[in-house]
Coordinates of C-alpha atoms and ligand atoms in Angstrom, one line a residue:
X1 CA -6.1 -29.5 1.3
X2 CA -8.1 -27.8 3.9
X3 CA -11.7 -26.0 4.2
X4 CA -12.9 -23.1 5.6
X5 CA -16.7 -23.6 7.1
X6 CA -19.4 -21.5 8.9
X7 CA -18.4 -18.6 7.1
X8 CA -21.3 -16.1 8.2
X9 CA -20.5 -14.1 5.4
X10 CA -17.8 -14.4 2.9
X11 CA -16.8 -10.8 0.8
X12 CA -15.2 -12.7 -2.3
X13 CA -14.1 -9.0 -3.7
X14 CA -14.2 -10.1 -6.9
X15 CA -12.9 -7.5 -9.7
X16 CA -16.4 -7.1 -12.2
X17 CA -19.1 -4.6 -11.3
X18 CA -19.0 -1.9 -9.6
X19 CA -16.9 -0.8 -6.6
X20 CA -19.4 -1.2 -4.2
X21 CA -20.4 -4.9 -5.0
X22 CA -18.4 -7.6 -2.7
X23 CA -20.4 -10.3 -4.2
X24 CA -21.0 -11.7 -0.5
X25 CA -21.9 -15.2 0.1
X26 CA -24.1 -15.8 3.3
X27 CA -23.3 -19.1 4.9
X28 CA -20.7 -19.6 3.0
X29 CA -17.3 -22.6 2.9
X30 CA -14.2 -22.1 0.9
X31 CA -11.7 -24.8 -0.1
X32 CA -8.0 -24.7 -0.6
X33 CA -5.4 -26.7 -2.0
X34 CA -2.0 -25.7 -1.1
X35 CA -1.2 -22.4 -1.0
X36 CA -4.7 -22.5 -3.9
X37 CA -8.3 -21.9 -3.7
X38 CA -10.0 -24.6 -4.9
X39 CA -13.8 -24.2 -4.2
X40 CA -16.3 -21.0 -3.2
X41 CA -19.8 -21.2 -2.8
X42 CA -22.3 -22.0 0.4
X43 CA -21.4 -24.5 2.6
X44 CA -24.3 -26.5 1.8
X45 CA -22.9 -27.1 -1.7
X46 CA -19.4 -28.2 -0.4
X47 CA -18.7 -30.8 -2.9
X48 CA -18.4 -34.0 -1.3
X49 CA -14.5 -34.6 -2.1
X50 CA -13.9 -31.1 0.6
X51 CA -16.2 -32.6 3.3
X52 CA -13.5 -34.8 4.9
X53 CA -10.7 -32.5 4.5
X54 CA -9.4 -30.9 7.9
X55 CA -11.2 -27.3 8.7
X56 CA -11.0 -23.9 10.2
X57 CA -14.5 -23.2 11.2
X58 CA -14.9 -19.3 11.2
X59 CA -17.4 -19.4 14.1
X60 CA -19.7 -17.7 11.9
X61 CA -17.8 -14.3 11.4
X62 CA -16.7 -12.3 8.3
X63 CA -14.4 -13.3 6.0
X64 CA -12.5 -11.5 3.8
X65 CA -9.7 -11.7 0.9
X66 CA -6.3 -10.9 2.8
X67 CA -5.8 -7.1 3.4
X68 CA -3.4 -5.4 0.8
X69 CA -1.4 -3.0 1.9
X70 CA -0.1 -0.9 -1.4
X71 CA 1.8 2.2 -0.4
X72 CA 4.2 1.8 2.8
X73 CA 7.6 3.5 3.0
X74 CA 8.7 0.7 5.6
X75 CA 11.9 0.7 6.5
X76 CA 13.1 3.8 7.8
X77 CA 15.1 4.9 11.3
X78 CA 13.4 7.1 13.5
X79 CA 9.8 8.4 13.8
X80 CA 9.8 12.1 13.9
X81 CA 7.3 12.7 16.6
X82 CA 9.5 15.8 17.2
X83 CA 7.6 17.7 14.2
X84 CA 4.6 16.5 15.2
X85 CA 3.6 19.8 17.7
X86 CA 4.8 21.8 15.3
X87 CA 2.1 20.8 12.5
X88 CA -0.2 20.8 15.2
X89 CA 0.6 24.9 16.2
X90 CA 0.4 25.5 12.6
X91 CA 3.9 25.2 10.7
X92 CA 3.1 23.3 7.3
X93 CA 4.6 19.8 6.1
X94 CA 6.7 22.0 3.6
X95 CA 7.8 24.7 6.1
X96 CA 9.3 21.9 8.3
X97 CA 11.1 20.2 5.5
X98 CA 13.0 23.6 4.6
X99 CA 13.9 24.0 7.8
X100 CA 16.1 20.8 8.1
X101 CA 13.3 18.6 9.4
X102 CA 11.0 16.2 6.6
X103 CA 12.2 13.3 4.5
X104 CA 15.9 14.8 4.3
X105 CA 16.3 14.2 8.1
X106 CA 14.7 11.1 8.1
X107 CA 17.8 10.4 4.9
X108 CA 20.0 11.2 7.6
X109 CA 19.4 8.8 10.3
X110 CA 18.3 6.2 7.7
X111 CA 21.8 6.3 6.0
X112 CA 23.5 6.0 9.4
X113 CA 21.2 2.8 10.2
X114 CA 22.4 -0.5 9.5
X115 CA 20.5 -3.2 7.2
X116 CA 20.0 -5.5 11.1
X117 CA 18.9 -2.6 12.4
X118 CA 16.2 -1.8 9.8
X119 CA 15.0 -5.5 9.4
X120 CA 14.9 -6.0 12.9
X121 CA 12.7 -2.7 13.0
X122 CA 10.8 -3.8 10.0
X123 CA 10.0 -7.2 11.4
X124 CA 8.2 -5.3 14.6
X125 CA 5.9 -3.7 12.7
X126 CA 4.8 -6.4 9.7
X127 CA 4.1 -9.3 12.6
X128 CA 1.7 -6.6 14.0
X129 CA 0.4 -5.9 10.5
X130 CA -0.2 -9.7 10.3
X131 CA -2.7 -9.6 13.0
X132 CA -4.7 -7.0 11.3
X133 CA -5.1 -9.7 8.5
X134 CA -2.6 -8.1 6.3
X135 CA -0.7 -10.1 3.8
X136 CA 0.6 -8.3 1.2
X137 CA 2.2 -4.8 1.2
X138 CA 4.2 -2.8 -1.1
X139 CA 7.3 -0.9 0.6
X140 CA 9.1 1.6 -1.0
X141 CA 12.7 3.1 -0.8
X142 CA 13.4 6.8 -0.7
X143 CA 15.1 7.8 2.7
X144 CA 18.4 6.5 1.3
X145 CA 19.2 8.3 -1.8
X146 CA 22.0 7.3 -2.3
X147 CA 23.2 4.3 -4.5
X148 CA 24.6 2.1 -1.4
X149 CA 21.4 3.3 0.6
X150 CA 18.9 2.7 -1.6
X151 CA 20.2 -0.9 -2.5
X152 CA 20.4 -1.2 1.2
X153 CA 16.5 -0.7 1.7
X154 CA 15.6 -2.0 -1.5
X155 CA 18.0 -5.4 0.0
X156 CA 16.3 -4.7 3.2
X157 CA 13.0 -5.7 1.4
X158 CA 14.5 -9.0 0.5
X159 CA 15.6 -10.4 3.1
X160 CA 11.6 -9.6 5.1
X161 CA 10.4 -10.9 1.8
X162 CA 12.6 -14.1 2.6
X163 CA 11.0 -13.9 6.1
X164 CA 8.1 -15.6 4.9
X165 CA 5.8 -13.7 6.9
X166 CA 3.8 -11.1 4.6
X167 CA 4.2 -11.0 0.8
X168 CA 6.5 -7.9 0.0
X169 CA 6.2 -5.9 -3.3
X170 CA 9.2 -3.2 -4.1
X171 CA 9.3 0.2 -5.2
X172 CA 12.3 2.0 -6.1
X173 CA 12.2 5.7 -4.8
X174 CA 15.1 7.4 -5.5
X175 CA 13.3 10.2 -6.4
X176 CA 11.6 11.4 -3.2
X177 CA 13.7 14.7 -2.9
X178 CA 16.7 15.6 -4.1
X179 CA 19.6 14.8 -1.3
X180 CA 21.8 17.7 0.3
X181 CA 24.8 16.8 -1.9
X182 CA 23.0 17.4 -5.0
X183 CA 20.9 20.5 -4.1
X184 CA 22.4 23.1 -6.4
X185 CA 23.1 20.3 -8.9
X186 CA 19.6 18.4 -9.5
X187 CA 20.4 16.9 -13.1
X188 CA 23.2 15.2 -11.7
X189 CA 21.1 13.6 -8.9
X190 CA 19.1 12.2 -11.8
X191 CA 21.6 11.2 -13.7
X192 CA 22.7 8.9 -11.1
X193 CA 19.2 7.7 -10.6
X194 CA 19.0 7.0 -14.3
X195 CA 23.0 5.6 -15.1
X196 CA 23.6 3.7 -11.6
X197 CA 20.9 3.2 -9.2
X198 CA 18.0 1.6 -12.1
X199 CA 20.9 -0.5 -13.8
X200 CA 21.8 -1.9 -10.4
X201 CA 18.2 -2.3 -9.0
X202 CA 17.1 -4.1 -12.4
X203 CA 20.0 -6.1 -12.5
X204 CA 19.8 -7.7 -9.3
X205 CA 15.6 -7.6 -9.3
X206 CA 15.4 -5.3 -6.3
X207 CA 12.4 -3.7 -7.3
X208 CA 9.0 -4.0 -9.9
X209 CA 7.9 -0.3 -9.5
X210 CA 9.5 2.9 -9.8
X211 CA 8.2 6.0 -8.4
X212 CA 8.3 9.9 -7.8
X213 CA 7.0 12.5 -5.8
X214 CA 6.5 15.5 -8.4
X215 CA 5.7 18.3 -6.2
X216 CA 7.2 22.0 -6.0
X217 CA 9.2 21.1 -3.3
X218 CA 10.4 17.2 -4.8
X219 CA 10.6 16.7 -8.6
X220 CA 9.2 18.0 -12.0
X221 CA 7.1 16.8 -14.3
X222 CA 9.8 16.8 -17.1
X223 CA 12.3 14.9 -14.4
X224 CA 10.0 12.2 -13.8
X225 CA 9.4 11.7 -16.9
X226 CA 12.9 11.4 -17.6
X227 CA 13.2 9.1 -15.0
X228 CA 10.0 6.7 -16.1
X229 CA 11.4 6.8 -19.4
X230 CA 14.2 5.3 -17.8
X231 CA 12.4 2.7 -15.1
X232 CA 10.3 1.8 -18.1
X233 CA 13.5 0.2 -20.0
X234 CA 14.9 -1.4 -17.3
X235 CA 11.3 -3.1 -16.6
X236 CA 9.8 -1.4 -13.5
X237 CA 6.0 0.1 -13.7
X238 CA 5.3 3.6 -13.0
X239 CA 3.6 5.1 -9.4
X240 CA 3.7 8.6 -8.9
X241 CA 2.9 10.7 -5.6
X242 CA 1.2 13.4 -6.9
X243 CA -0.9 16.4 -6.8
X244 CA -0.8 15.7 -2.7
X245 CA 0.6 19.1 -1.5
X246 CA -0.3 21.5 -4.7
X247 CA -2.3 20.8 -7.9
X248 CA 1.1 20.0 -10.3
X249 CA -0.6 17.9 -13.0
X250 CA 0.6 14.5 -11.3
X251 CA -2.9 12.7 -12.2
X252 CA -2.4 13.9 -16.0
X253 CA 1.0 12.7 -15.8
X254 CA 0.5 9.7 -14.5
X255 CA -1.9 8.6 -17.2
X256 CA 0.4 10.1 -20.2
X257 CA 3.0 7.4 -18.8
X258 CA 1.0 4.5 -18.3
X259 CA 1.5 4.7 -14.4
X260 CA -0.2 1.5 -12.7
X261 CA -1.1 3.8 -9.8
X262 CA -1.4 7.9 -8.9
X263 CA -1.6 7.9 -5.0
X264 CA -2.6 10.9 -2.5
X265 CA -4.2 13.4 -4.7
X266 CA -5.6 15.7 -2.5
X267 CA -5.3 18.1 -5.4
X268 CA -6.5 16.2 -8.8
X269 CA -8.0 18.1 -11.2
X270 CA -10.9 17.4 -13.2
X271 CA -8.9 16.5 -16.2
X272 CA -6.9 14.5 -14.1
X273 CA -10.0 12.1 -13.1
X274 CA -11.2 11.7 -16.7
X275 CA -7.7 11.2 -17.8
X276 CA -7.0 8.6 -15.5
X277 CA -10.2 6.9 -16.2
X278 CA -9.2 6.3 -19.7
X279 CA -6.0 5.2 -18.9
X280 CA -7.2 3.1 -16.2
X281 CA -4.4 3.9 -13.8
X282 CA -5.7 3.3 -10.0
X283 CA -6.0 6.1 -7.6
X284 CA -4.6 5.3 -4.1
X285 CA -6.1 7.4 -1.8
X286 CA -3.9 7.8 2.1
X287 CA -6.2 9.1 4.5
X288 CA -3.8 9.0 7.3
X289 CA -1.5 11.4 5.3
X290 CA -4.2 13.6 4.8
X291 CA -4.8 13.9 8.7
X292 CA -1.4 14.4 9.7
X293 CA -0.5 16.9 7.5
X294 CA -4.1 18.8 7.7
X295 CA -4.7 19.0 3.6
X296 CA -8.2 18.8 2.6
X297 CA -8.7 14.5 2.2
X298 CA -9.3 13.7 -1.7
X299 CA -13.3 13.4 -2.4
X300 CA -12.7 9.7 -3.9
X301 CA -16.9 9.8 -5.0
X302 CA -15.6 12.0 -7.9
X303 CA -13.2 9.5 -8.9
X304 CA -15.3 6.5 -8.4
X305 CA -18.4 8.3 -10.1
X306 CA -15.8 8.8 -13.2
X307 CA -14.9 5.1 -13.5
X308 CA -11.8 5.0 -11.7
X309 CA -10.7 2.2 -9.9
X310 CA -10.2 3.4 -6.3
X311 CA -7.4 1.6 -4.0
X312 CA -7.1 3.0 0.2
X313 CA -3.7 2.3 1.8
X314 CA -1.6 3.6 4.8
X315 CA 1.3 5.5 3.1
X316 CA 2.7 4.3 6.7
X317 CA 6.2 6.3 7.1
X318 CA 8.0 8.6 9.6
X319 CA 6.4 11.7 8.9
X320 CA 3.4 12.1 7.3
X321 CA 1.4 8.7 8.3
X322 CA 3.0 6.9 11.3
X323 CA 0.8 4.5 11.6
X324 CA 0.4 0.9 9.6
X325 CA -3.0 0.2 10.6
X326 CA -4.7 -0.5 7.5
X327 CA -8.2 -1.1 9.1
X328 CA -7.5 2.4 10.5
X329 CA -6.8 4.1 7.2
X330 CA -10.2 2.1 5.8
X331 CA -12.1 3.4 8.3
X332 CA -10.8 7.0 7.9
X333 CA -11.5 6.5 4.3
X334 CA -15.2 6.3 4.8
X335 CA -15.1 9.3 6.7
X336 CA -12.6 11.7 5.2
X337 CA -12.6 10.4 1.5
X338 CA -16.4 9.8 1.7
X339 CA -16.3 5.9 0.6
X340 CA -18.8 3.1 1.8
X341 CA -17.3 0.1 4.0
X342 CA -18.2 -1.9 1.0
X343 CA -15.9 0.3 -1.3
X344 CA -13.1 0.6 0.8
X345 CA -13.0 -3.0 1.5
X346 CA -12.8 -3.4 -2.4
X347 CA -9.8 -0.6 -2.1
X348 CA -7.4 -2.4 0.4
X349 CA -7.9 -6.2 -1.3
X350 CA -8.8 -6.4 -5.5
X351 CA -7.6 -2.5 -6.4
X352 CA -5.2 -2.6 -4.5
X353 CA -3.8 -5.8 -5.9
X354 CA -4.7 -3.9 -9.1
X355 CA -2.6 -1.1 -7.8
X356 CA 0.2 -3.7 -7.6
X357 CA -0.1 -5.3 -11.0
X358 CA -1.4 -8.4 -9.1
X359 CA -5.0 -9.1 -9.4
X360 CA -4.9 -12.1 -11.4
X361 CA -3.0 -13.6 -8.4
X362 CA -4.6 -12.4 -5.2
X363 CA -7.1 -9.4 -3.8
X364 CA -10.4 -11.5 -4.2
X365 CA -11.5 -15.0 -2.7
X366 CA -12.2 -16.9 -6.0
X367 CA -10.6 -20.5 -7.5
X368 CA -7.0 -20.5 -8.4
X369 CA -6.6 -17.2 -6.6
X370 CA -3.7 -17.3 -3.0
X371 CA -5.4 -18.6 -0.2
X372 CA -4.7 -15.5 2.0
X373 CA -7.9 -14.9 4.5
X374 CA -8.5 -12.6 7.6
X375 CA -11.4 -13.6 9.8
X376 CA -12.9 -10.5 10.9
X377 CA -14.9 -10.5 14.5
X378 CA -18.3 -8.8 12.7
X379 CA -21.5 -9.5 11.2
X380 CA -20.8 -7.5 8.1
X381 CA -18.4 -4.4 6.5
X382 CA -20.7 -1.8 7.9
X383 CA -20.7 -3.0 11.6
X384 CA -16.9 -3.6 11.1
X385 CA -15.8 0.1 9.8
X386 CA -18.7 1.5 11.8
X387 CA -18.0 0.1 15.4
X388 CA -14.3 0.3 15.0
X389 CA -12.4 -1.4 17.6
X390 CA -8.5 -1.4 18.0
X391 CA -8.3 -5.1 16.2
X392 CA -11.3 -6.7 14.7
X393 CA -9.0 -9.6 13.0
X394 CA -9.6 -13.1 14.9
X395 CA -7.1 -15.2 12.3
X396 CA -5.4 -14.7 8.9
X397 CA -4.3 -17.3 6.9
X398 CA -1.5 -17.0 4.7
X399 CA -1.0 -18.9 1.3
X400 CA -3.2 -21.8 3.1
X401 CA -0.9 -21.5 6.5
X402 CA -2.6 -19.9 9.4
X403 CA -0.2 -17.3 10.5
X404 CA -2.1 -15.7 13.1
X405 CA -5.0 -16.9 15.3
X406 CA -6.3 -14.5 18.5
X407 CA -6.7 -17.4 20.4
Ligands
NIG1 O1 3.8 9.7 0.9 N1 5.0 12.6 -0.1 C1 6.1 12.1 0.0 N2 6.4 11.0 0.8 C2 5.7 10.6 1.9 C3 6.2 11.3 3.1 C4 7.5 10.9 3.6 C5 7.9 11.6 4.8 O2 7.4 12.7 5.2 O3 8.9 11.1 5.3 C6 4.2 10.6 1.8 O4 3.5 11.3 2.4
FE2 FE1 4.0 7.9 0.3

């Protein structure tokens, strides 16, 4: 059992209302059993039974639920910083891929990697995501497409799960773009996404989400819905990247098949909004993605203003959002997808544990919820996305374990 005290304000995130209420508590202690939270409320009402217990005193800063982190496409080989002048002089995201460069090159060097090599680089980066006050992230496959590669990533995500460092969440991606070998043959491709690589995934519990990037230049609407029909039967949730490149009816389809999420969206229609209201599938906006490949950033007041439940992640990956720093992408959400702190802090802790199926389990600070925390060196959300500084996080706690500590 341990307590956290002077709490100068705690942002519980808790689901009801809308997305702009935290329901903040000034002055506030919480109490944890385990890996449990017991008790919320203001310190001065700490029931008697906490006030012995051993305590983390949060010198009077911000505390918040643990950051959730709920698109990443982790593991990969290489960066490619070498595309990144050319998107800068003017070529476009899809002009690069068809000249040998995009996901398909990062396929190549991913395939050649081994699993050591891609934990050991995974492991770099979620020890710094730690000291942002991360502790949960979803990482998807998709530069392996291949059955051997994608179990390889997909196994890759086990084993950092294993680590015992951040809570890991996996999505199957076989359907990012269709690899070399299959090019003039695309049903096949699917075939052996549908006959071989779900079978195996599902039977060895690899994965909880499947998902596909229906774009001109990726997959169809009528193959990923082929391919949902699929996940859907061997127990793995829909995601869907879509409408991020082109409008290609990716909101609309993600509510006709129930999808838990519909991330990017740069190009959602209205239809797509109300649709997804109704369906209440979450909308994950990726700010970062946005920047680096200079599309217009969604306008997620539309969204919000239309009852959708509005999640902000880093989309981090080798080409289109190199960078894992969820504060970052939170920040840029306020600017470029024109949410309030308050909002986006709802967006990377309750919807996005929403995003991930897991909001009866973690995303808010309430009783019987994971004790994850991060202590966050401001006064309040606005002072924290407003004066942004390269790390803000003073300590996160972990399922009632301190796993990092700036001191
Ligand atoms: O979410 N849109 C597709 N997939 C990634 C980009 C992957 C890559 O460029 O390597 C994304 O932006
Ligand atoms: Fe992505």
């Amino acid at each position: 059992m341990a307590v956290i005290k002077n709490i100068g304000l705690l942002a519980t995130c808790k689901a009801k209302g809308a997305q702009s209420d935290i329901h903040p508590i000034k002055k506030a202690a919480v109490a944890f059993e385990g890996q449990r939270i017991a008790w919320v409320g203001q310190e001065l009402k700490l029931p008697k039974k906490y006030q012995k217990e051993g305590s983390f005193d949060a010198g009077g800063c911000l505390v918040v639920p643990g950051l959730i982190d709920c698109h990443t496409h982790l593991a990969f080989a290489e960066f490619r910083d070498k595309e990144f002048e050319k998107k800068i002089l003017g070529e476009s995201y899809l002009d690069i891929a068809q000249a040998g460069g995009g996901i398909l090159s990062t396929v190549n060097s991913t395939r050649k990697a081994s699993a050591q090599k891609l934990i050991e680089h995974c492991l770099k980066y979620t020890a710094e995501m730690v000291e942002l006050g991360i502790t949960t992230i979803e990482c998807k496959s998709g530069y392996g497409l291949s059955l051997n590669d994608e179990l390889k990533i997909l196994s890759v995500y086990s084993e950092l799960n294993k680590a015992e460092q951040l809570d890991i969440v996996s999505t199957f991606m076989g359907a990012h773009t269709v690899p070399t070998e299959y090019k003039n043959n695309r049903s096949e491709y699917i075939k052996l996404i549908c006959e071989e690589m779900l079978p195996m995934i599902s039977e060895h519990g690899l994965a909880s989400f499947c998902d596909v990037f229906v774009e001109d230049s990726a997959f169809t609407a009528n193959e990923a819905k082929t391919i949902f029909k699929t996940s859907k039967k061997f127990g793995l949730l829909a995601k869907l990247h879509a409408d991020q490149l082109t409008p290609s009816g990716g909101a609309e389809l993600a509510a006709s098949v129930g999808a838990v999420s519909a991330d990017h969206l740069e190009y959602i229609s209205k239809k797509g909004i109300e649709q997804m209201a109704r369906k209440a599938v979450v909308a994950v906006m990726l700010p970062l993605a946005s920047l680096y490949t200079h599309q217009p950033a969604c306008n997620a007041r539309k969204l919000i203003d239309g009852g959708v439940d509005v999640a902000v992640a880093t989309d981090f990956n080798p080409g289109s959002a190199p960078s894992y720093h969820l504060p970052l992408a939170m920040m840029l959400s306020c600017n470029m997808n024109r949410m309030t702190p308050a909002e986006v802090l709802k967006g990377a802790t309750i919807n996005a544990a929403k995003a991930l199926g897991l909001e009866k389990d973690r995303g808010s600070i309430e009783a019987g919820k994971l004790a994850d925390f991060a202590f966050i060196d401001a006064s309040d959300v606005n002072d924290w996305m407003y004066h942004f500084v390269p790390n803000a996080c003073l300590a996160t706690i972990k399922r009632g374990e301190l796993i990092y500590s700036a001191e």
